[in-house]
PDB file of C-alpha atoms in Angstrom:
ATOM      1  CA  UNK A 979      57.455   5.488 -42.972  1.00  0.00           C
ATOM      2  CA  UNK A 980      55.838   7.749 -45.474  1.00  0.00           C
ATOM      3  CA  UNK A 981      54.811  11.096 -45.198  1.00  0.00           C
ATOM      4  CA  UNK A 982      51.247   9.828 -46.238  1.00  0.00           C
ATOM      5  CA  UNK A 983      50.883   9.668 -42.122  1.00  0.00           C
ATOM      6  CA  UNK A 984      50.201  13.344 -41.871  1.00  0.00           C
ATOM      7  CA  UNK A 985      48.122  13.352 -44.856  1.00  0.00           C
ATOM      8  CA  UNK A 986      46.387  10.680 -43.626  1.00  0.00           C
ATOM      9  CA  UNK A 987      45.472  11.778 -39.891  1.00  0.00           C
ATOM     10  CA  UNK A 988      44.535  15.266 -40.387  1.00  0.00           C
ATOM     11  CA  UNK A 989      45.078  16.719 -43.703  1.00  0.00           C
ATOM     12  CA  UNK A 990      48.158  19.282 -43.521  1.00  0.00           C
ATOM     13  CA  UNK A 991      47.483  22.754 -45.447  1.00  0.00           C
ATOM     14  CA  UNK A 992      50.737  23.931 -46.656  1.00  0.00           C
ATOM     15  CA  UNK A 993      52.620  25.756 -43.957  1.00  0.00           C
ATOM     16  CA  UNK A 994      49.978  24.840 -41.382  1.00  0.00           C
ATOM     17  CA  UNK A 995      49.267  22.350 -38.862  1.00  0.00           C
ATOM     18  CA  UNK A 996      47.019  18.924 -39.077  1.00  0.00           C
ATOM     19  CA  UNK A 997      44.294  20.323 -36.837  1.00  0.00           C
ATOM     20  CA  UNK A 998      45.466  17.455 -34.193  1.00  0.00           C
ATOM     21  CA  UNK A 999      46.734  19.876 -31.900  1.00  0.00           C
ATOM     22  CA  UNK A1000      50.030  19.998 -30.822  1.00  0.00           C
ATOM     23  CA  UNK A1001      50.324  16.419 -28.993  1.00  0.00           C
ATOM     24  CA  UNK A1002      48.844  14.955 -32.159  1.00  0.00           C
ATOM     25  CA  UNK A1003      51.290  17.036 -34.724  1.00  0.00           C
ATOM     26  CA  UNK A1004      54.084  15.629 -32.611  1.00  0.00           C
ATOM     27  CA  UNK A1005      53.042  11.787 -32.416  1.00  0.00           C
ATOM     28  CA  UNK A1006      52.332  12.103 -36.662  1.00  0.00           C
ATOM     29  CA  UNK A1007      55.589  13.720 -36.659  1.00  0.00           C
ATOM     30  CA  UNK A1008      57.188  10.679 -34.688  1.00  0.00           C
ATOM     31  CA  UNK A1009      55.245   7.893 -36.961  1.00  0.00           C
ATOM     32  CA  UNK A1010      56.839   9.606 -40.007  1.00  0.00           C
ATOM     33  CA  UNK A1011      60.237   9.495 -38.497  1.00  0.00           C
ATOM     34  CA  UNK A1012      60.706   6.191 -37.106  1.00  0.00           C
ATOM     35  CA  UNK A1013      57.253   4.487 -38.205  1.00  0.00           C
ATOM     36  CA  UNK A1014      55.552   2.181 -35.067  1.00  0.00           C
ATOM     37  CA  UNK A1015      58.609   2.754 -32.911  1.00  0.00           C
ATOM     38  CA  UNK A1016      57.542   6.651 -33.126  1.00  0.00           C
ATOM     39  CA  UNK A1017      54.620   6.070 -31.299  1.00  0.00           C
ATOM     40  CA  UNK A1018      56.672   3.562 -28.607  1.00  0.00           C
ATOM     41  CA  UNK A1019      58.524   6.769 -28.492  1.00  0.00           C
ATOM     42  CA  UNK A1020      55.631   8.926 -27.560  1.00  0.00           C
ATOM     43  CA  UNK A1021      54.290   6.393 -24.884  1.00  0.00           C
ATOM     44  CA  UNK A1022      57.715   6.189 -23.144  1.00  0.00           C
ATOM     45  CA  UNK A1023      57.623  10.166 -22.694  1.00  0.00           C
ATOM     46  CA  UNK A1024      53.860   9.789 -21.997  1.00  0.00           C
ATOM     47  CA  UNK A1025      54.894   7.880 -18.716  1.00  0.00           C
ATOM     48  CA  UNK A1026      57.853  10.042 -17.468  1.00  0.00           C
ATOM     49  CA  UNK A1027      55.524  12.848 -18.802  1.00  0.00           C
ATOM     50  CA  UNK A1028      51.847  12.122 -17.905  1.00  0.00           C
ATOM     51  CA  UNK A1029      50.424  15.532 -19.315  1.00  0.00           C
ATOM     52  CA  UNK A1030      51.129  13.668 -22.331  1.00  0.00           C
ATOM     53  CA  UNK A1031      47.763  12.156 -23.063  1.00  0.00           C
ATOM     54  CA  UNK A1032      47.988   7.834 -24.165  1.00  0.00           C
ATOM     55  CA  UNK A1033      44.270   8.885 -24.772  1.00  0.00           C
ATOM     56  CA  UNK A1034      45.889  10.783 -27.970  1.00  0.00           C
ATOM     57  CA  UNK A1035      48.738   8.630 -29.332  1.00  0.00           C
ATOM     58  CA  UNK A1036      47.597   5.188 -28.981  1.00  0.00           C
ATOM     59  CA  UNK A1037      44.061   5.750 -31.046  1.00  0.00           C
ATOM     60  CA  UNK A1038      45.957   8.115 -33.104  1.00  0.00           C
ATOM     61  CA  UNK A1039      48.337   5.009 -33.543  1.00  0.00           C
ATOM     62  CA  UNK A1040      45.840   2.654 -34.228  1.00  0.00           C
ATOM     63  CA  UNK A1041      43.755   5.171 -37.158  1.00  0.00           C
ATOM     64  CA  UNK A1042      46.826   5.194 -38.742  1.00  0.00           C
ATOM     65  CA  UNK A1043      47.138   1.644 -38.562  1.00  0.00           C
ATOM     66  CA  UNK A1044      43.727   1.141 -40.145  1.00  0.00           C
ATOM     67  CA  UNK A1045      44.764   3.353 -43.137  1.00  0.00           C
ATOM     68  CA  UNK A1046      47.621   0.680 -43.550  1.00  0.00           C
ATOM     69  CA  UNK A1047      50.282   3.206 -43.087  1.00  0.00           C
ATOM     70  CA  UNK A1048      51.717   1.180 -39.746  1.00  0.00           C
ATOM     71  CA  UNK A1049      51.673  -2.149 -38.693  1.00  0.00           C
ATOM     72  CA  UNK A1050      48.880  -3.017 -36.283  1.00  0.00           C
ATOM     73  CA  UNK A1051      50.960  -5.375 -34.525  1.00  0.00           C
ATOM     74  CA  UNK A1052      54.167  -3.620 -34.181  1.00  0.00           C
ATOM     75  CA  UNK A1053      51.860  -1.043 -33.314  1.00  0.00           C
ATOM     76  CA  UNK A1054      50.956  -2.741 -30.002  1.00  0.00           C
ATOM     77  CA  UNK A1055      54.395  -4.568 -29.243  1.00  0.00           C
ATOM     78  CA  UNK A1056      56.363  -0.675 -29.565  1.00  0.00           C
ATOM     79  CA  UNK A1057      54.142   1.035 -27.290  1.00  0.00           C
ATOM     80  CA  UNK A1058      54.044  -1.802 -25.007  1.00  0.00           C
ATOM     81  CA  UNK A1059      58.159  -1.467 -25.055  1.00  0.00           C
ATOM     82  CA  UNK A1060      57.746   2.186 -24.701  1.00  0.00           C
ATOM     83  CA  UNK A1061      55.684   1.553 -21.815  1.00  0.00           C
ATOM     84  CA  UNK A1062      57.979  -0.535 -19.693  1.00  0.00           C
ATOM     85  CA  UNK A1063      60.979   1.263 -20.740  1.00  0.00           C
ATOM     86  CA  UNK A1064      58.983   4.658 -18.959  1.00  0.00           C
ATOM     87  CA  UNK A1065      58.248   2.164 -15.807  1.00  0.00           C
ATOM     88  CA  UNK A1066      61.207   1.098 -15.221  1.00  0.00           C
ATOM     89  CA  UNK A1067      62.803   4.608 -15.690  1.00  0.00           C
ATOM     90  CA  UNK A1068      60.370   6.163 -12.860  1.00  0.00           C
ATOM     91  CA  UNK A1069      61.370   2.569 -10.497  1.00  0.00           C
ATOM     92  CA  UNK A1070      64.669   3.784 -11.276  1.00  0.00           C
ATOM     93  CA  UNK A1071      64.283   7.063  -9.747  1.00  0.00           C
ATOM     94  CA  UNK A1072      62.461   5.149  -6.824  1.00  0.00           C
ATOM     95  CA  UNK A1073      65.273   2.682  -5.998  1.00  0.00           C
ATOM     96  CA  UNK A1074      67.751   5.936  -5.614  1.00  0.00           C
ATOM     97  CA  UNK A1075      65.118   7.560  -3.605  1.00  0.00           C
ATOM     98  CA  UNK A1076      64.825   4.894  -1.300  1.00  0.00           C
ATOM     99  CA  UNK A1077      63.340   4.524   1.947  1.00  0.00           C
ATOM    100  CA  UNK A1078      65.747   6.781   3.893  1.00  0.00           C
ATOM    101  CA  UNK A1079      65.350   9.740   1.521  1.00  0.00           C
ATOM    102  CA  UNK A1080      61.833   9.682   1.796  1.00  0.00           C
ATOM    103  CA  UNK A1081      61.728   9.799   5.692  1.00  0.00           C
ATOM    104  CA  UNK A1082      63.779  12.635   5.780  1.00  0.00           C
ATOM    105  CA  UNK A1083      61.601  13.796   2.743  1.00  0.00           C
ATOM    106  CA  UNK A1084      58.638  13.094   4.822  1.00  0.00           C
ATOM    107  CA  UNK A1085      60.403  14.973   8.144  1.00  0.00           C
ATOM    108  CA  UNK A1086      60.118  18.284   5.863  1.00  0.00           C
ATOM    109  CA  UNK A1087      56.533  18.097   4.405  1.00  0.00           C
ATOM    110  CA  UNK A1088      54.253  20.088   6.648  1.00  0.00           C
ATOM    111  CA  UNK A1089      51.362  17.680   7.942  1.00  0.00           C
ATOM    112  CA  UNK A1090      53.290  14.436   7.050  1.00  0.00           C
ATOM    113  CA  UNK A1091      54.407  11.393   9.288  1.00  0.00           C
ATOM    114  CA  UNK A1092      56.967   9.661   8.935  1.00  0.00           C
ATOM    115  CA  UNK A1093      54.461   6.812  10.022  1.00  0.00           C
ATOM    116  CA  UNK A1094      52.783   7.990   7.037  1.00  0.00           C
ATOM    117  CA  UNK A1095      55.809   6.570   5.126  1.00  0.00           C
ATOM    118  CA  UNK A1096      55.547   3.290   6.821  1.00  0.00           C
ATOM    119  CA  UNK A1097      51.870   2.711   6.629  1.00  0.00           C
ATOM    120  CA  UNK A1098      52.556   3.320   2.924  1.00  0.00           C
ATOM    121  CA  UNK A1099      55.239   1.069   2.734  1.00  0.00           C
ATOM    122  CA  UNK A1100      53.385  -1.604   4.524  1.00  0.00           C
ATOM    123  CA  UNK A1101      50.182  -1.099   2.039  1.00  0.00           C
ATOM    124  CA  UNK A1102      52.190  -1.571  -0.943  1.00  0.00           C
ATOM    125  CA  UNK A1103      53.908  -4.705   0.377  1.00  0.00           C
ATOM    126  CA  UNK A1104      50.161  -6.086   1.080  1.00  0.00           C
ATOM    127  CA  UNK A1105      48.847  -4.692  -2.516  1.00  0.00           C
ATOM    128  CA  UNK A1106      51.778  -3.758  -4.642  1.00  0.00           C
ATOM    129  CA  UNK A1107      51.631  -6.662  -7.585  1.00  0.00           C
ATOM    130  CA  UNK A1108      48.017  -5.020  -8.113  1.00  0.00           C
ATOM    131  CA  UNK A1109      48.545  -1.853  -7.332  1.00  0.00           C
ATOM    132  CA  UNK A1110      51.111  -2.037 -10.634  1.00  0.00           C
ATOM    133  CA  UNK A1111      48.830  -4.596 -12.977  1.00  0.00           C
ATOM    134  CA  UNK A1112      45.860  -2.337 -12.439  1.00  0.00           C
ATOM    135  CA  UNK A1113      47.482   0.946 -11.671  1.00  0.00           C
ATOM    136  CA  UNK A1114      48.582   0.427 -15.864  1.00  0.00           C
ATOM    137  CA  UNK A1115      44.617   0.772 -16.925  1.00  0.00           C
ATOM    138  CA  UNK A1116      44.197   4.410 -14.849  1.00  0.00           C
ATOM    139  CA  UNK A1117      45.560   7.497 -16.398  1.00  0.00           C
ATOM    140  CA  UNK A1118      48.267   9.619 -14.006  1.00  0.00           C
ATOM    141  CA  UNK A1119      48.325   6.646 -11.417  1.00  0.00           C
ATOM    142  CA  UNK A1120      49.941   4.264 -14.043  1.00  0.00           C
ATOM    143  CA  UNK A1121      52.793   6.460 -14.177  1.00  0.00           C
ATOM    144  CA  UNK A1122      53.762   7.118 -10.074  1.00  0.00           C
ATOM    145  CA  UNK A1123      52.996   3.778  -9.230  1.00  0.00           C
ATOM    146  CA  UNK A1124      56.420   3.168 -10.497  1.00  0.00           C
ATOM    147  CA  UNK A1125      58.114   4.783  -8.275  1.00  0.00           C
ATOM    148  CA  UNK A1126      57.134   3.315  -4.871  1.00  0.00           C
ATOM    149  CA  UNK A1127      57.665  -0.250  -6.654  1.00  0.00           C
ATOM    150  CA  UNK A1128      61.089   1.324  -6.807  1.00  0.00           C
ATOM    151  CA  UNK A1129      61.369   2.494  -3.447  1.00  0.00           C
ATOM    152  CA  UNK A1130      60.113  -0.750  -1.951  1.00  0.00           C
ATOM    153  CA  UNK A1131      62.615  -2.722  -4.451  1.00  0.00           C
ATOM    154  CA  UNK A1132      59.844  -4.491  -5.420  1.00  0.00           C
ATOM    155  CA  UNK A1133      61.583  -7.936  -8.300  1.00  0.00           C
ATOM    156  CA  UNK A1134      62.265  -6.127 -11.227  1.00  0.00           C
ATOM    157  CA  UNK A1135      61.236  -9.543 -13.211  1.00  0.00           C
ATOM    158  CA  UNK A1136      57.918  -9.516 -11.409  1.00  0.00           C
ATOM    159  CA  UNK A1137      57.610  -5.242 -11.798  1.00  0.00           C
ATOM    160  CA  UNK A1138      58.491  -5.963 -15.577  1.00  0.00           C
ATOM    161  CA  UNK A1139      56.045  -8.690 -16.183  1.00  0.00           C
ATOM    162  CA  UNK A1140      53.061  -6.718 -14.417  1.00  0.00           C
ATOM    163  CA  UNK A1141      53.537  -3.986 -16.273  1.00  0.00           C
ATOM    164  CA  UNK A1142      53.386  -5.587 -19.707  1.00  0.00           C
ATOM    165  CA  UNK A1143      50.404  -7.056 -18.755  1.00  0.00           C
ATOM    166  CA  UNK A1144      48.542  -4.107 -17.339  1.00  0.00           C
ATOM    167  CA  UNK A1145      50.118  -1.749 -20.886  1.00  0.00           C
ATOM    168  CA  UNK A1146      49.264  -4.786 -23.137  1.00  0.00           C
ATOM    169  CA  UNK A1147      45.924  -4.620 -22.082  1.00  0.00           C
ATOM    170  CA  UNK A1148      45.717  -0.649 -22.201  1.00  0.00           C
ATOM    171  CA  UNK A1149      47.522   0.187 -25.340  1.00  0.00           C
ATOM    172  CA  UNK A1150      45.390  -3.105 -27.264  1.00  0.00           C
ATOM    173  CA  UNK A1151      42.336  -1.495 -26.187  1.00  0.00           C
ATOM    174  CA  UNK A1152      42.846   2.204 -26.870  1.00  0.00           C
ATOM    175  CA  UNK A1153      45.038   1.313 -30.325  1.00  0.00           C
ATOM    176  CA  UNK A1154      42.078  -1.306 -31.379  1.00  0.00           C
ATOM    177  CA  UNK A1155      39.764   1.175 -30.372  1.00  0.00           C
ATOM    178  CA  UNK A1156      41.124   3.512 -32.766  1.00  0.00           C
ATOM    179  CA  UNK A1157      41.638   1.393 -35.313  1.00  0.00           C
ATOM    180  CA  UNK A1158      37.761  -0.046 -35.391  1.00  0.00           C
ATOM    181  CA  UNK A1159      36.721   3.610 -35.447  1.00  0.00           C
ATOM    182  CA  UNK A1160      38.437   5.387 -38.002  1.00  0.00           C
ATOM    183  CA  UNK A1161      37.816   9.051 -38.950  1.00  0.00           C
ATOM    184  CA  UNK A1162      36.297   9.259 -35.254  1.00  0.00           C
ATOM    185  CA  UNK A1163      39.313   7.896 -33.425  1.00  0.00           C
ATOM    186  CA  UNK A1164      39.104  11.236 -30.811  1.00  0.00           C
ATOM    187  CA  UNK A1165      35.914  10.076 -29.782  1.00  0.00           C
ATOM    188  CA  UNK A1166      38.591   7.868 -27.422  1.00  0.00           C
ATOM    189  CA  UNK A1167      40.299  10.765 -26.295  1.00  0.00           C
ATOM    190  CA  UNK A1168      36.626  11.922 -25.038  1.00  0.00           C
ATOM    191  CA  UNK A1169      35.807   8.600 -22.910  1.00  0.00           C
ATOM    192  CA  UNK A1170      39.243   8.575 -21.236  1.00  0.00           C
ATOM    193  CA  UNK A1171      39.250  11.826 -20.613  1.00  0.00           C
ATOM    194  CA  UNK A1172      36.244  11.522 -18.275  1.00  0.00           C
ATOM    195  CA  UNK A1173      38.080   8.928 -16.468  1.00  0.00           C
ATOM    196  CA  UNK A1174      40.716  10.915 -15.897  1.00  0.00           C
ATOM    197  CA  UNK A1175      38.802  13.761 -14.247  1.00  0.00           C
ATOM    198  CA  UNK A1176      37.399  10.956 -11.851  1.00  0.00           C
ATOM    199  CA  UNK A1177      40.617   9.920 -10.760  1.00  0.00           C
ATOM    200  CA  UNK A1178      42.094  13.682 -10.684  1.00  0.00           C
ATOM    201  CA  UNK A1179      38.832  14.382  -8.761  1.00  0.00           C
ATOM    202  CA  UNK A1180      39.674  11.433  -6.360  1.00  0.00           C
ATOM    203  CA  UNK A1181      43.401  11.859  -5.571  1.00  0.00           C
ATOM    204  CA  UNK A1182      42.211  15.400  -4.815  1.00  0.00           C
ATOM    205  CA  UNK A1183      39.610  14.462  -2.354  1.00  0.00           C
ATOM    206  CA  UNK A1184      42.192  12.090  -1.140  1.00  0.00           C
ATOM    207  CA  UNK A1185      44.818  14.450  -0.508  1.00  0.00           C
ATOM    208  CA  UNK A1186      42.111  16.994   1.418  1.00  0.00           C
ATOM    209  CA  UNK A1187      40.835  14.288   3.416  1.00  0.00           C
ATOM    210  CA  UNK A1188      44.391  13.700   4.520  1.00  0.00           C
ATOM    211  CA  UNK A1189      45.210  17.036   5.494  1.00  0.00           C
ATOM    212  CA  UNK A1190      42.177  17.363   7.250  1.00  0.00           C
ATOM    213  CA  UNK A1191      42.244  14.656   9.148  1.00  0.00           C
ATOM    214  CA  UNK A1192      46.198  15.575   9.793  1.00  0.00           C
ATOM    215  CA  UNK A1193      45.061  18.936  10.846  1.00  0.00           C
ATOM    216  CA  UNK A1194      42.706  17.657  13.484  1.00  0.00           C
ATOM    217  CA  UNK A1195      44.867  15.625  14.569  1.00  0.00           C
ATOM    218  CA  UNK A1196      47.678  17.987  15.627  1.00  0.00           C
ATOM    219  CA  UNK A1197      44.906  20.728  17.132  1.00  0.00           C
ATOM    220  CA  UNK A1198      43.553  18.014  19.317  1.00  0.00           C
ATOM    221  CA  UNK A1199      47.163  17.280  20.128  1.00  0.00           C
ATOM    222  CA  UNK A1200      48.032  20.467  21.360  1.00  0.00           C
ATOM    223  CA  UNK A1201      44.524  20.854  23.326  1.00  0.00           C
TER     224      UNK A1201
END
């Protein structure tokens, strides 16, 4: 891979930055190194690390692709691979939690069940093949739903095959999307973004519904 990358994305001043910001510096830094397995690279620590925005590297993958300066293709196929490699890292991590560490886990948490635990485990065994196909298209939530597919020892063939589906479908669209619009490939970043907030916004709401409801619960037990 050529240094034309950096020149390409965001042109470099001498002894300055692109202008990317420091996500995009390091993905362009990446695709110079190792060329479309650079930005596999950056999607594999984008799901262990999910501050790490896709929204960045996979348009910023496919611009660069559109300049001719990666292959569209391999493009697609390395961040896919970079994608299960980071899902079955986190269902690693899952397995050795297990069940039993996450009851006595859930015995320490203030305000937690270990019913809680159980209702969970029971959901996922109802929903879990979805919860990981579509769980791949929503940013934060495609990167824990790993681990209770881990937990719950879900097939790894089956955990594998969902998740190439749900990241093929992800990384084609944002990488495509980036590619089709050129010079305004952040425009992406913009759009998922928003989604984002809406499912921060959610969990959130989610989380203070639980505790409320959890809070209740033990004042009307000790009435």
């Amino acid at each position: 891979m050529s240094a034309g990358v950096s020149v390409s994305v965001g042109t470099r001043e001498s002894g300055g930055g692109s202008g990317l910001g420091a996500v995009g510096d390091w993905v362009v830094g990446l695709m110079e190194t190792f060329g479309a397995a650079g930005a596999g690279l950056a999607v594999f620590a984008e799901n262990l690390f999910p501050p790490i925005p896709s929204e960045v590297i996979l348009p910023l993958a496919g611009f660069t692709a559109s300049r001719g300066e990666l292959d569209l293709v391999a493009a697609i196929v390395f961040t896919t691979l970079g994608s299960l490699l980071g899902a079955f890292t986190l269902y690693g991590l899952g397995a050795w939690l297990g069940r039993d560490r996450m009851r006595r886990l859930a015995r320490r948490i203030p305000l937690v069940d270990v019913q809680d635990v159980d209702r969970t485990e029971d959901w996922f065994t109802r929903h879990g093949s979805k919860a990981i196909f579509f769980g791949r298209l929503v940013p934060i939530f495609r990167s824990f739903i790993s681990i209770p597919a881990g937990i719950e020892r879900m097939p790894l063939l089956k955990f594998g095959l969902l998740t190439v589906a749900g990241s093929l479908i992800w990384n084609t669209t944002l990488i495509l999307a980036g590619y089709f619009l050129g010079e305004q490939w952040h425009v992406v970043e913009e759009y998922a973004g928003i989604l984002q907030w809406v499912v921060i916004a959610a969990v959130v709401a989610a989380v203070a519904w639980f505790a409320f409801s959890r809070i209740r619960k033990h004042r009307a037990g000790v009435r």
